PDB file of N, CA and C in Angstrom:
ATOM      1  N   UNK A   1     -21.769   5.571 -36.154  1.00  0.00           N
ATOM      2  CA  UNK A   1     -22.471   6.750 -36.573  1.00  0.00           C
ATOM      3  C   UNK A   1     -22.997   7.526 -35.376  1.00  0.00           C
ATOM      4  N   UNK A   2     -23.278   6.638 -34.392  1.00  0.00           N
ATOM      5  CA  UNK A   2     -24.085   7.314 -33.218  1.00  0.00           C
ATOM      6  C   UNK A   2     -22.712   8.325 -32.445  1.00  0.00           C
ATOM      7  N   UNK A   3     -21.367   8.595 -32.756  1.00  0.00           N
ATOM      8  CA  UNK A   3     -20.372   9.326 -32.064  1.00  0.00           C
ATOM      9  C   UNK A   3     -20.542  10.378 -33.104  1.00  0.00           C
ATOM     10  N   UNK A   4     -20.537  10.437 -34.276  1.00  0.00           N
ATOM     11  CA  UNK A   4     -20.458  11.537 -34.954  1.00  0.00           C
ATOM     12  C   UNK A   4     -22.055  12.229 -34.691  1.00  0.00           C
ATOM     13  N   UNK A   5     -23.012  11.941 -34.612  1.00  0.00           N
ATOM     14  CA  UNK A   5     -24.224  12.332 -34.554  1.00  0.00           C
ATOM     15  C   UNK A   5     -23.786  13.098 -32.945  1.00  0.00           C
ATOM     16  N   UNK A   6     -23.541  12.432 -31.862  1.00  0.00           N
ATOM     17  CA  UNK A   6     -23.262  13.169 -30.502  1.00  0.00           C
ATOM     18  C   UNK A   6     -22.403  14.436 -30.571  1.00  0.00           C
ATOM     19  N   UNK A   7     -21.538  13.962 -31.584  1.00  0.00           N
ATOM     20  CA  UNK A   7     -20.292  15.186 -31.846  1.00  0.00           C
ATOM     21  C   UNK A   7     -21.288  16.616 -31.712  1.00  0.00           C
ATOM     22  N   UNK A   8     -21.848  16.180 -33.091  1.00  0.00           N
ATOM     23  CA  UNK A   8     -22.829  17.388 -33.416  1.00  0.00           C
ATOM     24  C   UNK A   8     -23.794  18.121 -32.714  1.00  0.00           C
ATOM     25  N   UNK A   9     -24.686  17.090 -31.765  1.00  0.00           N
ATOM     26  CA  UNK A   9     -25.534  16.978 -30.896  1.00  0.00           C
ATOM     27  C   UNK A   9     -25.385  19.022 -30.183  1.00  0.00           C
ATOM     28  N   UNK A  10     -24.381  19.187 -29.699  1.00  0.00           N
ATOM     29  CA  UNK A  10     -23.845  19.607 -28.680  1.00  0.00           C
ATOM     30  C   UNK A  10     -23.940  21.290 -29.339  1.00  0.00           C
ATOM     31  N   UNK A  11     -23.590  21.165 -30.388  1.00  0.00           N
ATOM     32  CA  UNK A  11     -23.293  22.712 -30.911  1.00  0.00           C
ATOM     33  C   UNK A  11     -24.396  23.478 -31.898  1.00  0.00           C
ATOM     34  N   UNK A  12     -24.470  24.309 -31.390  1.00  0.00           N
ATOM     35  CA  UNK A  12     -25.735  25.558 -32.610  1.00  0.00           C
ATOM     36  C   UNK A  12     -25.882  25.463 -33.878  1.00  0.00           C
ATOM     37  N   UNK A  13     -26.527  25.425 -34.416  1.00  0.00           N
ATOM     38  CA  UNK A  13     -26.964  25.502 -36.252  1.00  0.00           C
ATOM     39  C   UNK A  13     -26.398  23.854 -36.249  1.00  0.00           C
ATOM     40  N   UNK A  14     -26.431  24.022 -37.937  1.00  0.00           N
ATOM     41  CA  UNK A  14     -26.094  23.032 -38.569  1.00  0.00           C
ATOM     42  C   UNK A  14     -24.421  22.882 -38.788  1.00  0.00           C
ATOM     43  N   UNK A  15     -24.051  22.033 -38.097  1.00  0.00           N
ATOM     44  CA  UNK A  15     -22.073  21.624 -38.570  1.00  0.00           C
ATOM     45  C   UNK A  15     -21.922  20.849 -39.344  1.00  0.00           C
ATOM     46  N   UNK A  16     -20.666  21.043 -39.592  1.00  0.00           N
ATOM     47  CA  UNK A  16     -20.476  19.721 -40.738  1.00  0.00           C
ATOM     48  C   UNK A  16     -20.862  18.273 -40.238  1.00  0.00           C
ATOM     49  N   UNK A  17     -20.582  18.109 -38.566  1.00  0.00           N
ATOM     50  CA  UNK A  17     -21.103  16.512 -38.483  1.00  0.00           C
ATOM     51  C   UNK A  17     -22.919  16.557 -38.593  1.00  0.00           C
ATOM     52  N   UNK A  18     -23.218  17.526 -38.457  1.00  0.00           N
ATOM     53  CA  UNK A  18     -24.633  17.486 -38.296  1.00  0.00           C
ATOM     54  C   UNK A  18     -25.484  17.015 -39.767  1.00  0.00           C
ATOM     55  N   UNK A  19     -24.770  17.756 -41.150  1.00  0.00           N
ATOM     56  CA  UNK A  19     -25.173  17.503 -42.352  1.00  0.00           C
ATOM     57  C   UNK A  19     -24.655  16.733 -42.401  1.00  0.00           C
ATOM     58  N   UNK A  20     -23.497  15.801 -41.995  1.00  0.00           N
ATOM     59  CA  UNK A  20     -23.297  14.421 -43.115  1.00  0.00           C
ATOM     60  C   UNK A  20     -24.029  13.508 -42.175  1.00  0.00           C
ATOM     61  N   UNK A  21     -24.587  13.610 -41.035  1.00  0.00           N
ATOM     62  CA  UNK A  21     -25.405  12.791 -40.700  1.00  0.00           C
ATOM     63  C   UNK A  21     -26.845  12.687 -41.201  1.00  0.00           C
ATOM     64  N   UNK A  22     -27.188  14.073 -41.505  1.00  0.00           N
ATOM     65  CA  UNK A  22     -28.680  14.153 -42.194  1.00  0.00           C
ATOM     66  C   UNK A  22     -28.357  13.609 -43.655  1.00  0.00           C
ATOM     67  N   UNK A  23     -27.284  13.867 -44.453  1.00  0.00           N
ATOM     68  CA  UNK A  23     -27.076  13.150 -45.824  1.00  0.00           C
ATOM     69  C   UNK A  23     -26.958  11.926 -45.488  1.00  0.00           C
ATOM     70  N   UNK A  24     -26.478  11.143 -44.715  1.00  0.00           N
ATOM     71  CA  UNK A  24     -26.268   9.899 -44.061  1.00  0.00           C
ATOM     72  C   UNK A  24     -27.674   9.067 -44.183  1.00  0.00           C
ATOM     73  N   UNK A  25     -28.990   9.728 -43.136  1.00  0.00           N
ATOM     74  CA  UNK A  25     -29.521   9.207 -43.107  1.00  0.00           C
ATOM     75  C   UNK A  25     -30.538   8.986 -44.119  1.00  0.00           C
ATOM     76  N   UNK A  26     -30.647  10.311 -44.686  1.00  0.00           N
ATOM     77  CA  UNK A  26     -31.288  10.348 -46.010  1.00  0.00           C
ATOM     78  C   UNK A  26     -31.298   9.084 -47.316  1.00  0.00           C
ATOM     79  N   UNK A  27     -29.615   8.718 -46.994  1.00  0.00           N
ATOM     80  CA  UNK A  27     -28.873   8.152 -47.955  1.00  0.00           C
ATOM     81  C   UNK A  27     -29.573   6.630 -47.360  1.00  0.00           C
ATOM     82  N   UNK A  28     -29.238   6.651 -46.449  1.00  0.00           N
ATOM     83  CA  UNK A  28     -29.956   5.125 -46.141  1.00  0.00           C
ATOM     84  C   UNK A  28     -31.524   5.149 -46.175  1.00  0.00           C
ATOM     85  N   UNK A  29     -32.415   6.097 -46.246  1.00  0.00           N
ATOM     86  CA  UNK A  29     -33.667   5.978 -46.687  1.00  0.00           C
ATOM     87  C   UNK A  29     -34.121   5.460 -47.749  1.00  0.00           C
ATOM     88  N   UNK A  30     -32.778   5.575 -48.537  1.00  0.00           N
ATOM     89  CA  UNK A  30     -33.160   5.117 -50.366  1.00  0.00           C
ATOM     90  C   UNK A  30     -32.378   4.072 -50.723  1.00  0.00           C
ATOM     91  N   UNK A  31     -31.664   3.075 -49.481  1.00  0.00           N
ATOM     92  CA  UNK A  31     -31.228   2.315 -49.822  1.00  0.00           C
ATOM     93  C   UNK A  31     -31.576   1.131 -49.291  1.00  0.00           C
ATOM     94  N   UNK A  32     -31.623  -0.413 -49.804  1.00  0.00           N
ATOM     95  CA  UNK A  32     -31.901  -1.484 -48.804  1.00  0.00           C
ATOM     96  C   UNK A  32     -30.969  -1.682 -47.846  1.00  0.00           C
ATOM     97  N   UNK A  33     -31.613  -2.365 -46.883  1.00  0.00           N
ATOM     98  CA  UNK A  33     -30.794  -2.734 -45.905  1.00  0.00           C
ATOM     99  C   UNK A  33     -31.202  -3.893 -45.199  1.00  0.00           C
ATOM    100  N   UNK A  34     -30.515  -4.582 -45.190  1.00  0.00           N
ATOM    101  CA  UNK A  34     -30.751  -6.448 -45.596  1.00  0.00           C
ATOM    102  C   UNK A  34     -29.479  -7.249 -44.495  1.00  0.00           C
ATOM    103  N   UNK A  35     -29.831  -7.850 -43.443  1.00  0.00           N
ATOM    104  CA  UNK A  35     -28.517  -8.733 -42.724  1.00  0.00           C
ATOM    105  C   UNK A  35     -28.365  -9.901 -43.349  1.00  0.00           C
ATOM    106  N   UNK A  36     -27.271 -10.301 -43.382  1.00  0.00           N
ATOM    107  CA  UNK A  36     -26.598 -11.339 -44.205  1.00  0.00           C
ATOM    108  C   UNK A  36     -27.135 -12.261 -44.693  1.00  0.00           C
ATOM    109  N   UNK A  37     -28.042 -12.507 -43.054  1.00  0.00           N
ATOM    110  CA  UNK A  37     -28.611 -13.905 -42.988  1.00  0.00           C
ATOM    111  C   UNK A  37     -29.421 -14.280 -43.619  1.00  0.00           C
ATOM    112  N   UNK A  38     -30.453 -12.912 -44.155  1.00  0.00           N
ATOM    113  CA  UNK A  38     -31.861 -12.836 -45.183  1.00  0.00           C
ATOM    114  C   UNK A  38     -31.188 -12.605 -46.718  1.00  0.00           C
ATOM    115  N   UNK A  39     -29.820 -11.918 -46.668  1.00  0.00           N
ATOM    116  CA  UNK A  39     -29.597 -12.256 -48.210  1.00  0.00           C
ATOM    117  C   UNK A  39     -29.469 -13.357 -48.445  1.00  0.00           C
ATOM    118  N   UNK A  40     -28.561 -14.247 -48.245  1.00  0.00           N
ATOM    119  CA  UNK A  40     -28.042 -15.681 -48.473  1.00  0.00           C
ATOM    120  C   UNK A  40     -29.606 -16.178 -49.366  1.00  0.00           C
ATOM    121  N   UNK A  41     -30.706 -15.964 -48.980  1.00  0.00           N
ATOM    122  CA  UNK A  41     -31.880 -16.502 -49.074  1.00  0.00           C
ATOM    123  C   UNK A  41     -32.543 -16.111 -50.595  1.00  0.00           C
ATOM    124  N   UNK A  42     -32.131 -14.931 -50.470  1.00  0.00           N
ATOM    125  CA  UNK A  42     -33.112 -13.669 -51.583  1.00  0.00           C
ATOM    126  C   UNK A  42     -32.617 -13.016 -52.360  1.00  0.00           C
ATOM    127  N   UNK A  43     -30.931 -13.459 -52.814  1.00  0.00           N
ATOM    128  CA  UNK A  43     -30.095 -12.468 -53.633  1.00  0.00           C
ATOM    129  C   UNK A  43     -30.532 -12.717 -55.044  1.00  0.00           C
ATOM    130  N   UNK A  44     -30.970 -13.206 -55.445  1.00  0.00           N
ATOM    131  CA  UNK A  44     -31.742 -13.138 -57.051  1.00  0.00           C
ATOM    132  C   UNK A  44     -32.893 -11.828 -56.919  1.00  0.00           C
ATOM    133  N   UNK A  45     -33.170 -12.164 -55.703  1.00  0.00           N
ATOM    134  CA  UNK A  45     -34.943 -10.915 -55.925  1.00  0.00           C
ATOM    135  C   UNK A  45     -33.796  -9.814 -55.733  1.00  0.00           C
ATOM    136  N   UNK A  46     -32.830  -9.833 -54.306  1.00  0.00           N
ATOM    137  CA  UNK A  46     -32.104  -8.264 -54.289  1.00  0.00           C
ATOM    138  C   UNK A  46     -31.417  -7.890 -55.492  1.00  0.00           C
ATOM    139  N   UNK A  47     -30.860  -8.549 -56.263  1.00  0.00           N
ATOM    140  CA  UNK A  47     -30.281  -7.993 -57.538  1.00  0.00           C
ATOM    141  C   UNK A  47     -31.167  -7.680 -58.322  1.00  0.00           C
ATOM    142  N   UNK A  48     -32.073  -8.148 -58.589  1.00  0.00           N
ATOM    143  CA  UNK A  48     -33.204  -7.643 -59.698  1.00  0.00           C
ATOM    144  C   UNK A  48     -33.734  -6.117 -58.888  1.00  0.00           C
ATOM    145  N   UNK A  49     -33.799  -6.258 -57.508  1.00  0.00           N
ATOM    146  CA  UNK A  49     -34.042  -4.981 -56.944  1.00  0.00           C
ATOM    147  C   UNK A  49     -33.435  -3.879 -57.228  1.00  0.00           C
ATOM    148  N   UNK A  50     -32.037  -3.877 -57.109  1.00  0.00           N
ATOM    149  CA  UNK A  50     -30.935  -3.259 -57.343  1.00  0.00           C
ATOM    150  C   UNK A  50     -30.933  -2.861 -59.203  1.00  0.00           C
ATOM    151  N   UNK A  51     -31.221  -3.620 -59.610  1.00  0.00           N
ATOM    152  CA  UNK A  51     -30.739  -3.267 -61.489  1.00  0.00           C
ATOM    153  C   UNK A  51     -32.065  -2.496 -61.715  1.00  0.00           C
ATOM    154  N   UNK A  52     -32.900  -2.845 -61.269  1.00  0.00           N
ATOM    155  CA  UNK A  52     -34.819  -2.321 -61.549  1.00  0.00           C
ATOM    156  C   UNK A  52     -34.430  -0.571 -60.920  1.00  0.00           C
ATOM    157  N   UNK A  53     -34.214  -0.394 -59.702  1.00  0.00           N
ATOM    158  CA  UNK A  53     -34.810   0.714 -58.906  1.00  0.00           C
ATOM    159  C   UNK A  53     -33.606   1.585 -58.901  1.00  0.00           C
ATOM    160  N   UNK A  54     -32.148   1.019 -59.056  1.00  0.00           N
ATOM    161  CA  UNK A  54     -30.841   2.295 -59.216  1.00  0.00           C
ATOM    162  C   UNK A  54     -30.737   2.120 -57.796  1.00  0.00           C
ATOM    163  N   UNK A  55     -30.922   1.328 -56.667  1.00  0.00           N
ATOM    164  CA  UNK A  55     -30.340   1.360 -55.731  1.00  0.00           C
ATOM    165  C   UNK A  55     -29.376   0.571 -55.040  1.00  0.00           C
ATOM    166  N   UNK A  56     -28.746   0.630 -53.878  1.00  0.00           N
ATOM    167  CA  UNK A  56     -27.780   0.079 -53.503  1.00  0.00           C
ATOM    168  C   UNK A  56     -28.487  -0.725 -52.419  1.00  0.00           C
ATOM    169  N   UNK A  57     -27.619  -1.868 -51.926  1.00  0.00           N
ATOM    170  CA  UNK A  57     -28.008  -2.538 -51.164  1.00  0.00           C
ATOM    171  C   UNK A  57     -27.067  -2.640 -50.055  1.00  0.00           C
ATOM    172  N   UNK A  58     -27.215  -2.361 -48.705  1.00  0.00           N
ATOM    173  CA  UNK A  58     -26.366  -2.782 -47.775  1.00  0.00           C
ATOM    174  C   UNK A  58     -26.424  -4.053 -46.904  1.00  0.00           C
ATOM    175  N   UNK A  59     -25.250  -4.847 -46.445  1.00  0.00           N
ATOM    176  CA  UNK A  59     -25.676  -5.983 -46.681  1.00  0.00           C
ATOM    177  C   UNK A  59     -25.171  -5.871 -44.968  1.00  0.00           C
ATOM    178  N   UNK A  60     -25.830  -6.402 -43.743  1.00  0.00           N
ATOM    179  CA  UNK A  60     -25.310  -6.099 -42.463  1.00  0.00           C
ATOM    180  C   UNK A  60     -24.281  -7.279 -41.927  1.00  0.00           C
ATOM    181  N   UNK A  61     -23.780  -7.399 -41.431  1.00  0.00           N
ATOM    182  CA  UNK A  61     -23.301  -8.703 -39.960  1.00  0.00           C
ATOM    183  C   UNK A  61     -23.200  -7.980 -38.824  1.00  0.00           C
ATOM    184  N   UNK A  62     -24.494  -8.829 -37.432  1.00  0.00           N
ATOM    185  CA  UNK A  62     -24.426  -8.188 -36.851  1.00  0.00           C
ATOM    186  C   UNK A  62     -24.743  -6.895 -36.469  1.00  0.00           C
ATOM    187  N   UNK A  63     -25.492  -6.160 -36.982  1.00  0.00           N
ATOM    188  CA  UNK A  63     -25.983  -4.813 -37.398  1.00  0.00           C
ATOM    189  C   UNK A  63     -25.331  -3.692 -37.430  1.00  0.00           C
ATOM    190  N   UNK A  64     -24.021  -4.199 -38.421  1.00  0.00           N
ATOM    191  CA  UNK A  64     -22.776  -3.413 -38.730  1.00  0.00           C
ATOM    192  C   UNK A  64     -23.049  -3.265 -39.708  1.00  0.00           C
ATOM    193  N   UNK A  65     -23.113  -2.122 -41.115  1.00  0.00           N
ATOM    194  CA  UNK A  65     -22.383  -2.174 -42.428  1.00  0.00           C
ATOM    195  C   UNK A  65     -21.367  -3.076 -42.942  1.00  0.00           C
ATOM    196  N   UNK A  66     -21.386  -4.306 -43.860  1.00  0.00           N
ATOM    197  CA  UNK A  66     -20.294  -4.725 -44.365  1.00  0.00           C
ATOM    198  C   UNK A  66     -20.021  -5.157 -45.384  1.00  0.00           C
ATOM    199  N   UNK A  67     -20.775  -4.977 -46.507  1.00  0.00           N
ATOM    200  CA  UNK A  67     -20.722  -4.510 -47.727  1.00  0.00           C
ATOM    201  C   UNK A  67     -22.106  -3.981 -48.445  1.00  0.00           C
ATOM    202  N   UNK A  68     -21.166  -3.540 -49.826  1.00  0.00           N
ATOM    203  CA  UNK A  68     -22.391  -2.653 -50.476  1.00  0.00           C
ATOM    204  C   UNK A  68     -22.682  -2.881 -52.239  1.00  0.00           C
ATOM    205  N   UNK A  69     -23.731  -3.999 -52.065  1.00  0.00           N
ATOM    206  CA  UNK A  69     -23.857  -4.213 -53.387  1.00  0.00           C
ATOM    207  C   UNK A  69     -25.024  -2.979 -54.653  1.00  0.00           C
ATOM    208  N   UNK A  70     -24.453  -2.380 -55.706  1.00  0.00           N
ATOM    209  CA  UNK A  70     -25.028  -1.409 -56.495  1.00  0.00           C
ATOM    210  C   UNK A  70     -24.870  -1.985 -57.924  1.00  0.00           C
ATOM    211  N   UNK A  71     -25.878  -1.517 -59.020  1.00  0.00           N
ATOM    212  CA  UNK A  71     -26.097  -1.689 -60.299  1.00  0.00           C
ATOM    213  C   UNK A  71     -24.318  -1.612 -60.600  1.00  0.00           C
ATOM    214  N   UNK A  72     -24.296  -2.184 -62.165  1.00  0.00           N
ATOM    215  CA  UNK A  72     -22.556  -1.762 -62.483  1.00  0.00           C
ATOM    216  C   UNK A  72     -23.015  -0.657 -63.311  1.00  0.00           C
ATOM    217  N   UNK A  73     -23.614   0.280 -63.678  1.00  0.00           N
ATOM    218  CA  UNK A  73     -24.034   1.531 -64.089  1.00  0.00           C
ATOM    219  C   UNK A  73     -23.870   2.678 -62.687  1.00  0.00           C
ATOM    220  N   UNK A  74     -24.335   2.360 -61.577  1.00  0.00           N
ATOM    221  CA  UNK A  74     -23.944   3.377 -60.467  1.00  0.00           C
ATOM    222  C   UNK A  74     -22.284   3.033 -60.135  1.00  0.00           C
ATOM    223  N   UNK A  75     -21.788   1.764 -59.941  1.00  0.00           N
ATOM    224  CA  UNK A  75     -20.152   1.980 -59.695  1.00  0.00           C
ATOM    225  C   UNK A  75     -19.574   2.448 -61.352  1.00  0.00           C
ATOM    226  N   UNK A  76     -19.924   2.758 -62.177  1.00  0.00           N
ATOM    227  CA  UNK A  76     -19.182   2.814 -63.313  1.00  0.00           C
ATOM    228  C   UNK A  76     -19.518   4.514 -63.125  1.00  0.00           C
ATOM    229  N   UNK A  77     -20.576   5.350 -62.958  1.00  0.00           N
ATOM    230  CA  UNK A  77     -20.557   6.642 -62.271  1.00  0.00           C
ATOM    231  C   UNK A  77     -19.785   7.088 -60.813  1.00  0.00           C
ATOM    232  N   UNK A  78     -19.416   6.209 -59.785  1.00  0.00           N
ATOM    233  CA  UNK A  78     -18.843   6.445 -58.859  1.00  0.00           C
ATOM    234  C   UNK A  78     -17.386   6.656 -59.301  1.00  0.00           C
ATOM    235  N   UNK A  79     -17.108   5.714 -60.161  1.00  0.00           N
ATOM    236  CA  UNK A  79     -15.779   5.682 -60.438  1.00  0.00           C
ATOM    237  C   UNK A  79     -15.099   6.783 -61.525  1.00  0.00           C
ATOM    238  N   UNK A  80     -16.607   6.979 -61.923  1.00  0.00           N
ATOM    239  CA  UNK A  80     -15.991   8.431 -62.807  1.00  0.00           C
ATOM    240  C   UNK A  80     -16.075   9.295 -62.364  1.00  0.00           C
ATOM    241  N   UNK A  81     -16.838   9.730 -61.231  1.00  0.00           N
ATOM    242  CA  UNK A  81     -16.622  11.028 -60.577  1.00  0.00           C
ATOM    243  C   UNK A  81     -15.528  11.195 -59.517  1.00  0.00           C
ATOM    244  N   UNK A  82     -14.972   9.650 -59.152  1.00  0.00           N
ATOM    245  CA  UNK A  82     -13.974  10.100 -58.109  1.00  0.00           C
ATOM    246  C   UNK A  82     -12.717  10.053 -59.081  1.00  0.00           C
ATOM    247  N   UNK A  83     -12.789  10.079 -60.551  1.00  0.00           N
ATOM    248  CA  UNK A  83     -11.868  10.457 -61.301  1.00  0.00           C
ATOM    249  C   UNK A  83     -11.858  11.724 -61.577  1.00  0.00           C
ATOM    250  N   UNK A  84     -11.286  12.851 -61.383  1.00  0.00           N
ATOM    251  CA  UNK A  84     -11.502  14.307 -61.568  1.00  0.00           C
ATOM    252  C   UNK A  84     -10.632  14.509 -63.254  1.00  0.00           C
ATOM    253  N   UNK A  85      -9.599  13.701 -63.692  1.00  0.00           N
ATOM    254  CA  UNK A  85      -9.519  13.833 -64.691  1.00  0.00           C
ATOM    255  C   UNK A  85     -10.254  13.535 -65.933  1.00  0.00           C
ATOM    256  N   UNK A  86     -10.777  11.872 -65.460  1.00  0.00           N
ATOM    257  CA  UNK A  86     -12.177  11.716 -66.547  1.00  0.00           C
ATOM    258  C   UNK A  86     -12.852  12.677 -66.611  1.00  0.00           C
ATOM    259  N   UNK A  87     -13.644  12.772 -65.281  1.00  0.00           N
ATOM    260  CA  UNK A  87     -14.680  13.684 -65.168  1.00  0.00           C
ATOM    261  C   UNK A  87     -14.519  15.219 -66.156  1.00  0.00           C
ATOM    262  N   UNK A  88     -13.254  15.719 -65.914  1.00  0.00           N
ATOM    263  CA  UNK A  88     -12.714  16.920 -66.645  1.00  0.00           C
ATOM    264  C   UNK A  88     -12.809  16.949 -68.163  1.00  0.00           C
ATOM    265  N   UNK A  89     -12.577  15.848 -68.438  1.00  0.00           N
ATOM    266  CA  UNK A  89     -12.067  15.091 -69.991  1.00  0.00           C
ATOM    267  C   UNK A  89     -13.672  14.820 -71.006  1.00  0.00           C
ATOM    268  N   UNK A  90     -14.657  13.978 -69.701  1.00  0.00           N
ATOM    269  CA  UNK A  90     -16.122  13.913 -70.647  1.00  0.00           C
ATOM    270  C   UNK A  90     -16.571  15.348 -70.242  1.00  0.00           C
ATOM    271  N   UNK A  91     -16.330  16.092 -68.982  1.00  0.00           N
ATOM    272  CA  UNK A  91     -17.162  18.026 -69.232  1.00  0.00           C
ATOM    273  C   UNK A  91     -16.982  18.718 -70.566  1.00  0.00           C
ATOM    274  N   UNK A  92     -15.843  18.691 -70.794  1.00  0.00           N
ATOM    275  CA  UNK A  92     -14.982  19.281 -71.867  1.00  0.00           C
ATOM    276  C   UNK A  92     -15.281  18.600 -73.422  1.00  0.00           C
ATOM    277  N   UNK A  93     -15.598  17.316 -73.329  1.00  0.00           N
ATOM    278  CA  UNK A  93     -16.113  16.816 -74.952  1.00  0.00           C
ATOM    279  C   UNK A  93     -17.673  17.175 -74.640  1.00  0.00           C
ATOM    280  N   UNK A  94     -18.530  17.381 -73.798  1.00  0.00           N
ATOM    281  CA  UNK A  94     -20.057  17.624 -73.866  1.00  0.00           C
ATOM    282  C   UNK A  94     -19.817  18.659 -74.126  1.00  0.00           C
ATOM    283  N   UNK A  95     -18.712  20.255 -73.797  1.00  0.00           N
ATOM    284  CA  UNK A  95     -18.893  21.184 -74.179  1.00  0.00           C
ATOM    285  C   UNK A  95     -18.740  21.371 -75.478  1.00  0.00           C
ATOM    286  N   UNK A  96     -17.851  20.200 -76.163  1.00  0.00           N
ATOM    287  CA  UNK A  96     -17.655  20.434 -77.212  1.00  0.00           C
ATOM    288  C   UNK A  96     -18.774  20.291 -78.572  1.00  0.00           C
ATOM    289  N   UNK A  97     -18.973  19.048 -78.039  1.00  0.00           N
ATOM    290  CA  UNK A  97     -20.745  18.682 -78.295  1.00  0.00           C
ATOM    291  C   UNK A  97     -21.647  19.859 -78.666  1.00  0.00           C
ATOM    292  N   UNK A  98     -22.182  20.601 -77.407  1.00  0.00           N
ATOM    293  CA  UNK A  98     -22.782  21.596 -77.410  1.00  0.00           C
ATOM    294  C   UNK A  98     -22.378  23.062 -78.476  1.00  0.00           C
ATOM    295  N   UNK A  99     -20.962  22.904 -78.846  1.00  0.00           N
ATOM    296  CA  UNK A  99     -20.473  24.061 -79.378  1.00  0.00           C
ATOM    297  C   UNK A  99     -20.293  23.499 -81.057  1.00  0.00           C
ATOM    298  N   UNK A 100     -20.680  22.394 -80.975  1.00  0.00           N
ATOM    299  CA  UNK A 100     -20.245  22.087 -82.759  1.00  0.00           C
ATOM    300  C   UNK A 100     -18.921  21.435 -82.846  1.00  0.00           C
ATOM    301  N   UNK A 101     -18.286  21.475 -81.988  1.00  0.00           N
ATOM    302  CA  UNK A 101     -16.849  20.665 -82.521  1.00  0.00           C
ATOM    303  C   UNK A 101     -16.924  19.281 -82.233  1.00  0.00           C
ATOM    304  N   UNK A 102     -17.189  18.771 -83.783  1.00  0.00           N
ATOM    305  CA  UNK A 102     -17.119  17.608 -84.008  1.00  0.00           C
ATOM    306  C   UNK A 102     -16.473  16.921 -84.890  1.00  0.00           C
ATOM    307  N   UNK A 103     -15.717  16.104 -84.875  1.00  0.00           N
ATOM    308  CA  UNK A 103     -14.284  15.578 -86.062  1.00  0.00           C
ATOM    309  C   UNK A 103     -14.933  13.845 -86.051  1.00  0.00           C
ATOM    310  N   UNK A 104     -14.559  13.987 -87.537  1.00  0.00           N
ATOM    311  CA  UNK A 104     -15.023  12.257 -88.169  1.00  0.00           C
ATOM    312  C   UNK A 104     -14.234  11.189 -88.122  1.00  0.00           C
ATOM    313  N   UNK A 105     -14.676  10.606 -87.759  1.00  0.00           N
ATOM    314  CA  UNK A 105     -14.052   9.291 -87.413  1.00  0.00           C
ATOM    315  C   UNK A 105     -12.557   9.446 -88.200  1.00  0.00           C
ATOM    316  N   UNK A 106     -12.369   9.499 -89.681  1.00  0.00           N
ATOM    317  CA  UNK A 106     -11.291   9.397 -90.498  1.00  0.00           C
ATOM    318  C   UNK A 106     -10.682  10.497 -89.803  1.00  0.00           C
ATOM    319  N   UNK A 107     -10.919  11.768 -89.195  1.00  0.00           N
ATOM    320  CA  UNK A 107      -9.836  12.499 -88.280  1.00  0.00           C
ATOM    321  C   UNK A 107      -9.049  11.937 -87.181  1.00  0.00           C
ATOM    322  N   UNK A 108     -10.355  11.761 -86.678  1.00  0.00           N
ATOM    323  CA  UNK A 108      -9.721  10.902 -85.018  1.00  0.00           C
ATOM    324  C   UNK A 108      -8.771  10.000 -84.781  1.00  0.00           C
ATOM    325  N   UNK A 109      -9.089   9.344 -85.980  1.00  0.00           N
ATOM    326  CA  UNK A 109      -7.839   8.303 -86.184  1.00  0.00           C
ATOM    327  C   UNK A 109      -6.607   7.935 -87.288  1.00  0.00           C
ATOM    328  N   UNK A 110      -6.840   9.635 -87.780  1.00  0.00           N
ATOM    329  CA  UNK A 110      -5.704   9.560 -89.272  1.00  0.00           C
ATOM    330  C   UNK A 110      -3.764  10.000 -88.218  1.00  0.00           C
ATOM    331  N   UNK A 111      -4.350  10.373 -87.467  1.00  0.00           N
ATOM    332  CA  UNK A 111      -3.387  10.124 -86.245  1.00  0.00           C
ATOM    333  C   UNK A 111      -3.111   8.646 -85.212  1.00  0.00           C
ATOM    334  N   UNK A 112      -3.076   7.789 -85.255  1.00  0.00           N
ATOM    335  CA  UNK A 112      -3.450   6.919 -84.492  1.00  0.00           C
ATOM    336  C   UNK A 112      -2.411   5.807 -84.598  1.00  0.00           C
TER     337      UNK A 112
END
């Protein structure tokens, strides 16, 4: 992280390396950050941490990033937004929602 932060360092206003480092760090403000050696010890309290507060946990070796444990409610949102067709598919039934179009069960599935 510290090369992309230098990247930026160097040039006027805000650049793109400059904001994903401020989202960066932001992002790790709201997240734990725990080396291996202290999870092994405490992963019952960090999971209850994690399901309680909506946050993620980063887990270090070495004071590297090397994995990232989150609620299965935040990866079940990650995974739908890096689906652009889901994502497209539930926009489009909330609009429908919102507009009244709603079909009964015996519709939905008199096709099926």
């Amino acid at each position: 992280m510290a090369g992309i932060a230098a990247q930026g360092a160097g040039n006027k206003g805000f650049t793109n390396c400059t904001k994903l480092c401020t989202i960066w760090q932001e992002v790790r403000k709201m997240d734990y950050i725990v080396p291996i050696s202290e999870a092994r010890g405490m992963l019952p309290e960090l999971i209850k941490k994690i399901s309680s507060a909506g946050k993620r946990l980063i887990i270090t070796k070495n004071g590297r990033a090397e994995a990232v444990m989150m609620s299965p409610e935040e990866l079940e949102t990650l995974e739908i937004m890096a689906d652009q067709k889901l994502l497209r598919s539930i926009l489009r039934a909330e609009e429908d929602i919102r507009n009244g179009q709603l079909y009964s069960h015996k519709d939905v599935f008199k096709n099926v």
